[in-house]
Coordinates of C-alpha atoms in Angstrom, one line a residue:
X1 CA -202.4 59.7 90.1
X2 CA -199.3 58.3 88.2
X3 CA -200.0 54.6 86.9
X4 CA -197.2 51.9 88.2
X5 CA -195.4 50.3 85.4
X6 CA -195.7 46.6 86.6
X7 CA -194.5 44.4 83.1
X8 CA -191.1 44.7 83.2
X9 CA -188.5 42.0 83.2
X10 CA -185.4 41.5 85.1
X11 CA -182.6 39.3 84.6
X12 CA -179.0 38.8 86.9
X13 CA -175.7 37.4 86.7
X14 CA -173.9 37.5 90.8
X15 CA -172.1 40.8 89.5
X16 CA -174.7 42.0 87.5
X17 CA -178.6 43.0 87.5
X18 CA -180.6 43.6 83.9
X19 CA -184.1 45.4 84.1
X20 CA -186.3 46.3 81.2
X21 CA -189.0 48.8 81.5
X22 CA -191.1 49.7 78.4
X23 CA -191.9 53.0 78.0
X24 CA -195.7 52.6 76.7
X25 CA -195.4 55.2 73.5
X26 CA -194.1 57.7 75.9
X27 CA -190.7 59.4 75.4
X28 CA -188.2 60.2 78.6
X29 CA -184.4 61.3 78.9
X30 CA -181.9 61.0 81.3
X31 CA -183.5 63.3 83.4
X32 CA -186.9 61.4 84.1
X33 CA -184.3 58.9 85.6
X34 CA -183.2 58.7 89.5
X35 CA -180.5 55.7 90.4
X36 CA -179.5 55.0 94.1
X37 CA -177.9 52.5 95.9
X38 CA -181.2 50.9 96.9
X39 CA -183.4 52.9 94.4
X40 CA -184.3 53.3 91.1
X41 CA -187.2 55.6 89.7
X42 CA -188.4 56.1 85.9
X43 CA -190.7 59.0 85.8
X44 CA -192.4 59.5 81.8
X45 CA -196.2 61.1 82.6
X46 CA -198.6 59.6 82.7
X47 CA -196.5 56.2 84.1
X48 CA -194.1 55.8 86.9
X49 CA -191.7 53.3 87.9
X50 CA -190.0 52.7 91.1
X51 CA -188.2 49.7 92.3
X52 CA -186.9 49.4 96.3
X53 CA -183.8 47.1 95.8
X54 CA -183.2 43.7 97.0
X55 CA -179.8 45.2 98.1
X56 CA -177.6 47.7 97.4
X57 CA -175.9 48.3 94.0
X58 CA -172.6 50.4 92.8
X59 CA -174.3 53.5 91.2
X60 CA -171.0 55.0 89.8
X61 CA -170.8 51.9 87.6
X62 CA -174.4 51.2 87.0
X63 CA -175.8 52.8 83.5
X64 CA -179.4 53.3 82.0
X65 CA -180.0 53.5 78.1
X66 CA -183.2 54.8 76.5
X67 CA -183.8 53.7 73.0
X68 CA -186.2 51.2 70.7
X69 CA -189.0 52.0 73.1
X70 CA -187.9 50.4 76.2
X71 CA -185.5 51.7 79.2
X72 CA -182.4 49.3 80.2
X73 CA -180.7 49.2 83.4
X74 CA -177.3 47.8 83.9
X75 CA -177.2 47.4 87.8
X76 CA -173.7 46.5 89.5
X77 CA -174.3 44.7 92.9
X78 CA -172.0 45.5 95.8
X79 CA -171.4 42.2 96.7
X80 CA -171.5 39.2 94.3
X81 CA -174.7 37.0 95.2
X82 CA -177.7 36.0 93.6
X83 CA -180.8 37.7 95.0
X84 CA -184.2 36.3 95.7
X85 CA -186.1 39.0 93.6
X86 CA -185.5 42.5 92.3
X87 CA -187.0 44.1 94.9
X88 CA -187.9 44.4 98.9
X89 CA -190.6 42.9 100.4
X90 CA -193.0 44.5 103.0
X91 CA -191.9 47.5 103.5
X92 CA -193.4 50.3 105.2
X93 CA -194.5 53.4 103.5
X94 CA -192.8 55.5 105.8
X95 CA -189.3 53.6 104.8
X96 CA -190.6 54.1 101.3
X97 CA -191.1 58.0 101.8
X98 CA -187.7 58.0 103.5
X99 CA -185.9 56.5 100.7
X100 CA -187.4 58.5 98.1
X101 CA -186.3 61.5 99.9
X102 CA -182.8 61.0 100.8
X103 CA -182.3 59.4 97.0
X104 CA -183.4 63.3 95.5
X105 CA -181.1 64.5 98.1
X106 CA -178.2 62.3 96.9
X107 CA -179.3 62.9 93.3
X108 CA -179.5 66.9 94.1
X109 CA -175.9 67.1 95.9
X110 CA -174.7 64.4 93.3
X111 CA -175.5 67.2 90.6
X112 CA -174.2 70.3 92.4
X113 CA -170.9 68.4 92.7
X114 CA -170.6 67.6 89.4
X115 CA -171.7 71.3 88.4
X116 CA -168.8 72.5 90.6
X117 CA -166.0 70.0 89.2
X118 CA -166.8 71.4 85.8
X119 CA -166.7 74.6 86.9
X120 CA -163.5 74.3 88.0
X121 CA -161.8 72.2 84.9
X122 CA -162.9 75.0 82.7
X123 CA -161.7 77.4 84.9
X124 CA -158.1 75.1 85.2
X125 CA -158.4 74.6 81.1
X126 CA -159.1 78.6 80.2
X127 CA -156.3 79.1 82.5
X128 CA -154.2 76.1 80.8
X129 CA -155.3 77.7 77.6
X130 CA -153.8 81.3 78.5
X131 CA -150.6 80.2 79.7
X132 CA -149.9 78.3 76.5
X133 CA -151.1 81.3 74.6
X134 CA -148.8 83.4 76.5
X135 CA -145.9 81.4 76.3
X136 CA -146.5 81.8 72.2
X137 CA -146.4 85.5 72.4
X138 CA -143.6 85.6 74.5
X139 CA -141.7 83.3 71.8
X140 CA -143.0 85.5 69.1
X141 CA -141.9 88.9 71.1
X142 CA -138.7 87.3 71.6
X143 CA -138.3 86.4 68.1
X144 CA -139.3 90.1 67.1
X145 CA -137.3 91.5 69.6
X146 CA -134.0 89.5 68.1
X147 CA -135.0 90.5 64.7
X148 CA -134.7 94.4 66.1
X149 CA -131.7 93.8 67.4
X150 CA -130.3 92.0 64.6
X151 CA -131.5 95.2 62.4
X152 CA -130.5 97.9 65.1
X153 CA -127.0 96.7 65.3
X154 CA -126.7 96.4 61.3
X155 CA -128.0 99.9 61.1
X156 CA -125.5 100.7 64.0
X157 CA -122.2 99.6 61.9
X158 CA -123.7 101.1 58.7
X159 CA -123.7 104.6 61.0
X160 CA -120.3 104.0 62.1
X161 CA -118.8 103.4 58.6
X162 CA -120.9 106.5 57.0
X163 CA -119.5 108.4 59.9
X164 CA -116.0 106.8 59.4
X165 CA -116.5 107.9 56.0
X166 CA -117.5 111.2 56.8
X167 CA -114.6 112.1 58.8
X168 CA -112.4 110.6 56.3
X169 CA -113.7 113.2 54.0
X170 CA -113.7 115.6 56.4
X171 CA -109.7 115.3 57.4
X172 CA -108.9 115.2 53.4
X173 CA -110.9 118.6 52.7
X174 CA -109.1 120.0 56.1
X175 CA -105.7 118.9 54.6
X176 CA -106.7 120.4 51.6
X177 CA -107.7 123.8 52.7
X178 CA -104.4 124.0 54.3
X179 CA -102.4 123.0 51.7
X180 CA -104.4 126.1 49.5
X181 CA -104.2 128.2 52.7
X182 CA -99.8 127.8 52.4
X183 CA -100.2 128.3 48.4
X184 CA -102.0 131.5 49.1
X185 CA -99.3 132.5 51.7
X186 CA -96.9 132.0 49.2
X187 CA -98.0 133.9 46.8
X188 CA -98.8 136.4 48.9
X189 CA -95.1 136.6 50.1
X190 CA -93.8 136.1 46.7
X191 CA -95.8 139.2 45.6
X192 CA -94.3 141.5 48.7
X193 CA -91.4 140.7 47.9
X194 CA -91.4 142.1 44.6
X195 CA -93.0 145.0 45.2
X196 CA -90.7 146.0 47.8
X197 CA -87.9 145.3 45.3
X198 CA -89.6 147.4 42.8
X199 CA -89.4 150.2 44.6
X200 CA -85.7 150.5 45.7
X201 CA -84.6 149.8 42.4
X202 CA -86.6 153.1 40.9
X203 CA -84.0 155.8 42.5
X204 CA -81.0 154.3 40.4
X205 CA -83.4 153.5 36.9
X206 CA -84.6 157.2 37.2
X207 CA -80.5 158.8 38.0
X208 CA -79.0 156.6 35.3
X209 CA -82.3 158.3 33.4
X210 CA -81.3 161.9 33.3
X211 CA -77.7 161.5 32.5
X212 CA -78.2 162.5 29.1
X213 CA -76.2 160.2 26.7
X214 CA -74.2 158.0 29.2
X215 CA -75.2 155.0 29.8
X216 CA -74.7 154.3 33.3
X217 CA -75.8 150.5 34.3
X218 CA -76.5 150.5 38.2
X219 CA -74.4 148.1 40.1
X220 CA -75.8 144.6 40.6
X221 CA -77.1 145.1 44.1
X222 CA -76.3 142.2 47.0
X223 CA -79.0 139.5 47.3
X224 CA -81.0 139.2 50.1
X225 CA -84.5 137.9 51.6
X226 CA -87.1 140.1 53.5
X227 CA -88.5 137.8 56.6
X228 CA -92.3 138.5 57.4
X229 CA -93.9 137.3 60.2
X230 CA -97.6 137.2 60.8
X231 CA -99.6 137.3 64.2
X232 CA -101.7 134.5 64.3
X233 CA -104.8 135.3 65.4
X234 CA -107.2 132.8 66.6
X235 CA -110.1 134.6 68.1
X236 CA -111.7 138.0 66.9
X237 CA -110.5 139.5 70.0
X238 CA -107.3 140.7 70.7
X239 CA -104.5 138.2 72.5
X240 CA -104.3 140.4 75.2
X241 CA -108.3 140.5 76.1
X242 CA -108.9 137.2 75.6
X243 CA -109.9 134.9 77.7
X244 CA -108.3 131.7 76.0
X245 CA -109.7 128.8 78.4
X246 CA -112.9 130.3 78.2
X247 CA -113.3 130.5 74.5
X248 CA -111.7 127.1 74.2
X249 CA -114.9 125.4 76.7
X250 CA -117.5 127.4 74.4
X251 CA -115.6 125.9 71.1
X252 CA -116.1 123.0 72.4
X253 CA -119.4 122.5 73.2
X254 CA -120.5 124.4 69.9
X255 CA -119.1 121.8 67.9
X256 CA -120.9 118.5 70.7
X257 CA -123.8 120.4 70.1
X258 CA -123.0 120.2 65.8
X259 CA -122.0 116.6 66.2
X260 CA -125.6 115.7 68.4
X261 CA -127.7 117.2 65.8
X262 CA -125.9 115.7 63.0
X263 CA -126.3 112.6 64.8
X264 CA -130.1 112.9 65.4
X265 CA -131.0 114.4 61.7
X266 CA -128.9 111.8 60.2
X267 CA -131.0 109.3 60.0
X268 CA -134.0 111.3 58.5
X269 CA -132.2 113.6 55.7
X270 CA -132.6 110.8 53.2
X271 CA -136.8 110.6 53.7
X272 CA -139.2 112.5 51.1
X273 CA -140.8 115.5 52.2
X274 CA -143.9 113.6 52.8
X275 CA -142.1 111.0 55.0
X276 CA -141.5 113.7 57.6
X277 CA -144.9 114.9 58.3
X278 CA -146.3 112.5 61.5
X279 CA -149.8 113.3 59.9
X280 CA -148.7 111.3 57.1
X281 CA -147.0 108.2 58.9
X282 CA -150.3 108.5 61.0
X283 CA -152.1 107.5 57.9
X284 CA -149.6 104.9 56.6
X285 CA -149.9 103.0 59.6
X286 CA -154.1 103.3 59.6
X287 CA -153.4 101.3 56.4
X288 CA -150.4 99.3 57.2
X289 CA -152.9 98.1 60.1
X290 CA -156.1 97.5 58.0
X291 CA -153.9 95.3 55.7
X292 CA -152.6 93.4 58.8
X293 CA -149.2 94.1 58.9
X294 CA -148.8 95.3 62.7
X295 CA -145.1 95.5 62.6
X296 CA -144.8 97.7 59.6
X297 CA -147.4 99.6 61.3
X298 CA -145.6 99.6 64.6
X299 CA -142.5 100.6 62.4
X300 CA -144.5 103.8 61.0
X301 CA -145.5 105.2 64.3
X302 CA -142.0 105.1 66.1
X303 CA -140.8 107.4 63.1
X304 CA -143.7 109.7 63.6
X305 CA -143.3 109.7 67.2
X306 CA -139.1 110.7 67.3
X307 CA -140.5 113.1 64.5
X308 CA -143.5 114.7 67.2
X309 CA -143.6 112.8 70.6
X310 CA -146.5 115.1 71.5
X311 CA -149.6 113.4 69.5
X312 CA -151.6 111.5 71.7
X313 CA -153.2 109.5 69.0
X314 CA -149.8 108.2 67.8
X315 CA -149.2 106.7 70.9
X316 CA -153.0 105.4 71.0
X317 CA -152.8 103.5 67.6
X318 CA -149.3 102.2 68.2
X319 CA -151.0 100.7 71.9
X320 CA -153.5 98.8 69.0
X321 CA -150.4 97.8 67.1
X322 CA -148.7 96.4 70.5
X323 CA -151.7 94.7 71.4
X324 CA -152.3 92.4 67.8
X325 CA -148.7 91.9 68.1
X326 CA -149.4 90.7 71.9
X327 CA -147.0 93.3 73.3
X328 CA -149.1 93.7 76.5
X329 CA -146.1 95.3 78.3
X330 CA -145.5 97.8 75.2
X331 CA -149.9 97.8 74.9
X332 CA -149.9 99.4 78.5
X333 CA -147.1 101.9 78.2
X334 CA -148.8 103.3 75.3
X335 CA -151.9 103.6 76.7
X336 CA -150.5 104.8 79.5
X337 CA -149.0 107.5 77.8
X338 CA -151.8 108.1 75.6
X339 CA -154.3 109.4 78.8
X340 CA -151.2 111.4 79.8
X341 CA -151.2 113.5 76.9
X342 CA -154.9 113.3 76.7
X343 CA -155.2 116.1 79.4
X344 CA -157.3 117.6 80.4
X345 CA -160.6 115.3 80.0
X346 CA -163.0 117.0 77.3
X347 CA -166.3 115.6 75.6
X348 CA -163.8 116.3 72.2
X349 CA -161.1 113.4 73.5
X350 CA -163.5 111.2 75.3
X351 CA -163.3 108.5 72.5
X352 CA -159.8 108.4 72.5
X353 CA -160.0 108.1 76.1
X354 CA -162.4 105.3 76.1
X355 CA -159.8 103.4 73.5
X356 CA -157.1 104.1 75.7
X357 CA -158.6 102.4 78.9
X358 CA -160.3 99.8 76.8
X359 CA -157.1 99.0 75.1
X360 CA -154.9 98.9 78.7
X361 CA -157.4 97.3 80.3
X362 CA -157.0 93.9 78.2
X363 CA -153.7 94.0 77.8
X364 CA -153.9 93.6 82.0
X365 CA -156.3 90.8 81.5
X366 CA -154.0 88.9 79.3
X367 CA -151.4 89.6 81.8
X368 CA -154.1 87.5 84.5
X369 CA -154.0 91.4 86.1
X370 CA -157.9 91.3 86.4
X371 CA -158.0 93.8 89.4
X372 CA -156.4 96.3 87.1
X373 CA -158.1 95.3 84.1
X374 CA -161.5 95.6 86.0
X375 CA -160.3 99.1 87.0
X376 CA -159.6 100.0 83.5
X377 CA -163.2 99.1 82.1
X378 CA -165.1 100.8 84.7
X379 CA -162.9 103.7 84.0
X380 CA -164.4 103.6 80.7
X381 CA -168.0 103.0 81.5
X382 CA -167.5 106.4 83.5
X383 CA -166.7 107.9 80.2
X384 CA -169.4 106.0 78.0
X385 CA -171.9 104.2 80.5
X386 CA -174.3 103.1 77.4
X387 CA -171.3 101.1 76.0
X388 CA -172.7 97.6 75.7
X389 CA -169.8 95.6 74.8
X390 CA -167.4 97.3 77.4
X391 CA -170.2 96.6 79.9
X392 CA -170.4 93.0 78.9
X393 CA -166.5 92.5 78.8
X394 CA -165.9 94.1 82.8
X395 CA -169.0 91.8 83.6
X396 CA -167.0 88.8 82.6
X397 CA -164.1 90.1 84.6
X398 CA -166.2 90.7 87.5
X399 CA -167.2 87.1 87.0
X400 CA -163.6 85.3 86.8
X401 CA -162.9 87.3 90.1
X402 CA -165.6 85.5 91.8
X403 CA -164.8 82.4 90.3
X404 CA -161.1 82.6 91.2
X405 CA -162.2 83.4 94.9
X406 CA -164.4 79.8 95.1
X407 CA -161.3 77.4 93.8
X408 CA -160.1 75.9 97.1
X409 CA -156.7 76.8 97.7

């Protein structure tokens, strides 16, 4: 049997109600203590006390503090009024039983409600919390994405004046090849011409010759020009079996196809030998990434990838890249891509595999797409079911899907 505290003191104002209860060298807490509108209970083993109010009081404003030996309520009546004493007389123990009850009822439900209220203003605060931090990375892709731009259309008009340049230098060598193609023409003209004058003028040197003694001098012969004219030829075929509109179409797209792979190679003829092995830039980015720097890293892996689009794992590291950089559109077409090329499903690239959905997966949960995310993770657990962190992290998913079904719409 409990023993009833009986010495306390009480004092009131007609708003107020002041009750002392010593707590006999025994310790309690707030949860030894039950407050009703017409109940108050202090339970610290091997004492109890209980008090069945005079009449009833606000509890939302009333307080209880528990310090210096002693417990002290601060009761707010309902009503101002002085009352004739602290508690009820004669009542029944039935009415007593009642009361008891239906005040760890109202205690019970008065806890579940407040349970529920902070469930649900974390749940509004984590949510708070990931919009704000989404609304940063979307400032900070933005920012990255003008910075791209900026660079992409620098390196754009430094193309177009190196190719400016090189067509420049490609019309003066043209003009010069034709200007040494009419020298040569020229010349060789120049050269018929005096051969073929060479060889009238031998009949008369050889008569004038044999004449013995007199010296004859040939008449000074008319002057004249020899025209030559040279069939162009264009084609190694002859004019009449070509096919000229045909030949022309093929020309044509031999030199689109010249100017497309000048255009591609263009921008990787000045890299080292090294710089064009995807192995390589694999590596540099590994580092690039331990150090921190995700954009350089990011950087790395998009030249590796034009150089071999083909390497799943280029694809996988860049999805790690994406993801610090909080990418999460970027994170889940890499990933994506990544278990494309990751075909078919071996024991060899089940860790790569794992990454991939891990990787996608949370990139879906930033994104608030926890169905997908969910998916992704048990995806995963099919490929390593021992995995305790992956198991933990889909729990917690499975957990703020429940959650999100309880909020009241």
């Amino acid at each position: 049997m409990p023993i009833t505290v009986t010495d306390y003191t009480w004092q009131q104002t007609e708003r107020e109600v002041y009750v002392s209860v010593p707590l006999k060298g025994r310790k309690a807490d707030q949860s030894n203590v039950l407050c009703t509108e017409h109940y108050i209970k202090v339970n610290f083993p091997p004492f109890l006390f209980e008090i069945f109010l005079f009449a009833p009081i606000d509890v939302d404003k009333s307080s209880a503090k528990i310090g210096n030996g002693i417990i002290l309520f601060t009761l707010y009546k309902q009503e101002s009024s002085l009352w004739n004493a602290l508690s009820v007389a004669n009542i029944e123990k039935a009415a007593m039983q009642v009361i008891r009850e239906n005040a760890v009822i109202r205690v019970q439900e008065k806890t579940k409600a407040d349970i529920q209220a902070r469930a649900v203003r974390k749940r509004e605060n984590e949510k708070y919390s990931l919009e704000v931090m989404m609304k940063i990375s979307e400032e900070e892709r933005k920012q990255i994405e003008n910075v791209k731009e900026e660079e992409r259309l620098k390196a754009s008009e430094e193309l177009e004046k190196f190719k400016e340049q090189q067509r420049i230098e490609e019309e003066q060598r043209n003009i010069e090849k034709a200007a040494q193609r009419r020298r040569e023409e020229e010349q060789r003209k120049n050269v018929l011409n005096n051969t073929v004058f060479t060889e009238l003028s031998k009949p008369r040197i050889q008569a004038a010759q044999t004449r013995g003694n007199e010296k004859i001098v040939p008449p000074t012969r008319k002057t004249g020009s020899i025209k030559i004219q040279f069939t162009p030829r264009v084609f190694p075929t002859a004019v009449r079996e070509s096919l000229l509109a045909e030949e022309e179409e093929w020309l044509q797209k031999q030199a689109a196809a010249r100017r497309a792979i000048n255009t591609d190679n263009l921008e990787l003829q000045d890299l080292k030998e090294e710089e064009r092995n995807p192995e390589w830039l694999k590596e540099k980015g590994n580092k690039l990434f331990a150090a921190g720097d995700y954009l350089a890293a990011v950087n790395a892996l998009n030249l590796a990838i034009r150089i071999n689009d083909k390497i799943p794992v280029l694809y996988l590291n860049r999805s790690a890249c994406h993801l610090k950089l909080r990418n999460l559109h970027k994170t889940i077409e890499d990933a994506s891509k990544a278990l494309e090329l990751l075909t078919p499903p071996v024991p060899d690239n089940a860790a790569a595999r794992l990454k991939a959905f891990v990787r996608r997966g949370s990139a879906f949960c930033e994104l608030e797409l926890y169905v997908e995310g969910l998916q992704d993770y048990e995806a995963a657990l099919k490929i390593h079911p021992d995995n305790l962190n992956v198991k933990s992290d889909a729990e917690k998913i499975r957990q703020i899907l429940q959650g999100s079904c309880l909020v009241p719409e």
